[in-house]
Amino acid sequence: MRPLRLIARLDIKGPHLIKGVQLEGLRKVGDPHERAVAYAQAGVDEILYLDIVASLYDRFSLAELVRKTAEDVFVPITVGGGLRNLEHVRLALASGADKVAINTAAIRRPEFIEEVAGEFGSQCVVVSIEAKRQPGGGWHCYTDNGREITGRDAIAWEKGT
């Protein structure tokens, strides 16, 4: 049996840490940097920052938060949300992220996955899949924090088909 890793996912909207239920009913729950530091002190293995509205607003805005967190937290940091091109990925990594998570950009342009891996190494790219179970069965991929259904089957997407 492989050892478990605890990854704290921190959803960000603007400057706020938020919490939702099934991608809805969002409420502010605190400061993302403070929570990341607390999780690191409690022994979490990794921090995952996701700007849940970045693609909707066509932005990548977590660089300063990642920079600040990387100064105070000594666990790997993954960042996602709004990463649409190699410059965004370069900025995220230069800010202190160890990995990037892509969803919307990967759905819209699957070759972006290989471009990121080719430029920065496959160890630093994670494809994030937002999926919801469908009433008739199966799972469909979504983008923009569950707002936009893609029509893509999540299991087929995960398998690369």
CSV table of N, CA, C and O in Angstrom, one decimal, residues 4 14 16 27 42 48 53 58 80 90 106 108 112 114 116 120 133 135-136 144 146 151 156-157:
chain,number,residue,atom,x,y,z
A,4,LEU,N,-0.2,7.7,2.0
A,4,LEU,CA,-1.2,8.8,1.7
A,4,LEU,C,-0.5,10.1,1.8
A,4,LEU,O,0.4,10.3,2.6
A,14,GLY,N,-11.1,36.3,-5.9
A,14,GLY,CA,-10.6,37.6,-5.5
A,14,GLY,C,-9.5,37.4,-4.5
A,14,GLY,O,-8.7,36.5,-4.6
A,16,HIS,N,-10.1,36.4,-1.4
A,16,HIS,CA,-10.7,35.6,-0.3
A,16,HIS,C,-10.6,34.1,-0.5
A,16,HIS,O,-10.7,33.6,-1.7
A,27,ARG,N,-19.2,31.0,0.0
A,27,ARG,CA,-19.1,32.0,1.1
A,27,ARG,C,-17.6,32.2,1.5
A,27,ARG,O,-16.8,31.3,1.3
A,42,ALA,N,0.3,22.3,10.5
A,42,ALA,CA,-0.4,21.1,10.9
A,42,ALA,C,0.1,19.9,10.2
A,42,ALA,O,-0.3,18.8,10.6
A,48,LEU,N,-2.7,23.4,-2.5
A,48,LEU,CA,-3.3,23.6,-3.9
A,48,LEU,C,-4.2,24.8,-3.9
A,48,LEU,O,-5.2,24.9,-3.2
A,53,VAL,N,-12.6,31.6,-10.3
A,53,VAL,CA,-13.2,32.4,-11.3
A,53,VAL,C,-12.2,33.0,-12.3
A,53,VAL,O,-12.6,33.9,-13.1
A,58,ASP,N,-10.9,35.8,-17.3
A,58,ASP,CA,-9.8,35.8,-18.2
A,58,ASP,C,-8.6,36.4,-17.6
A,58,ASP,O,-8.0,37.4,-18.1
A,80,GLY,N,-3.6,26.9,-9.7
A,80,GLY,CA,-4.4,26.7,-10.9
A,80,GLY,C,-5.5,27.8,-11.0
A,80,GLY,O,-5.7,28.5,-10.0
A,90,ARG,N,4.9,30.3,-16.6
A,90,ARG,CA,6.2,30.8,-16.2
A,90,ARG,C,6.1,31.7,-15.0
A,90,ARG,O,6.8,31.6,-14.1
A,106,ALA,N,-6.9,23.3,-20.8
A,106,ALA,CA,-6.7,21.9,-21.3
A,106,ALA,C,-7.9,21.4,-22.1
A,106,ALA,O,-7.7,20.8,-23.1
A,108,ARG,N,-10.1,23.3,-23.6
A,108,ARG,CA,-10.3,24.1,-24.9
A,108,ARG,C,-9.2,23.8,-25.9
A,108,ARG,O,-9.4,23.9,-27.1
A,112,PHE,N,-2.2,22.1,-25.2
A,112,PHE,CA,-1.5,22.9,-24.2
A,112,PHE,C,-0.9,22.1,-23.1
A,112,PHE,O,0.2,22.5,-22.5
A,114,GLU,N,0.8,19.3,-23.4
A,114,GLU,CA,2.1,18.9,-23.9
A,114,GLU,C,3.0,20.1,-24.0
A,114,GLU,O,4.2,20.0,-23.8
A,116,VAL,N,3.1,22.7,-22.1
A,116,VAL,CA,3.6,23.0,-20.7
A,116,VAL,C,4.6,22.0,-20.3
A,116,VAL,O,5.7,22.3,-19.8
A,120,PHE,N,8.4,23.0,-19.4
A,120,PHE,CA,8.8,23.1,-18.0
A,120,PHE,C,9.0,21.7,-17.3
A,120,PHE,O,9.4,21.6,-16.2
A,133,ARG,N,-21.6,14.1,-11.8
A,133,ARG,CA,-22.4,12.9,-12.2
A,133,ARG,C,-23.7,13.4,-12.9
A,133,ARG,O,-24.3,14.4,-12.5
A,135,PRO,N,-27.6,12.8,-14.4
A,135,PRO,CA,-28.8,12.1,-14.0
A,135,PRO,C,-29.0,10.7,-14.7
A,135,PRO,O,-29.4,9.8,-14.0
A,136,GLY,N,-28.6,10.7,-15.9
A,136,GLY,CA,-28.8,9.4,-16.7
A,136,GLY,C,-27.6,8.5,-16.5
A,136,GLY,O,-27.6,7.4,-17.1
A,144,ASP,N,-14.8,26.4,-15.8
A,144,ASP,CA,-15.3,27.6,-15.1
A,144,ASP,C,-16.0,27.3,-13.7
A,144,ASP,O,-17.0,27.8,-13.4
A,146,GLY,N,-17.5,24.6,-12.6
A,146,GLY,CA,-18.7,24.0,-12.7
A,146,GLY,C,-19.9,24.7,-13.3
A,146,GLY,O,-21.0,24.3,-13.3
A,151,GLY,N,-19.7,18.8,-22.4
A,151,GLY,CA,-20.2,17.7,-23.2
A,151,GLY,C,-19.1,16.6,-23.3
A,151,GLY,O,-19.4,15.5,-23.9
A,156,ALA,N,-13.5,9.3,-20.2
A,156,ALA,CA,-12.8,9.3,-21.5
A,156,ALA,C,-11.7,10.3,-21.5
A,156,ALA,O,-10.6,10.1,-22.0
A,157,TRP,N,-12.0,11.5,-21.0
A,157,TRP,CA,-11.0,12.6,-20.9
A,157,TRP,C,-9.8,12.2,-20.1
A,157,TRP,O,-8.6,12.3,-20.4
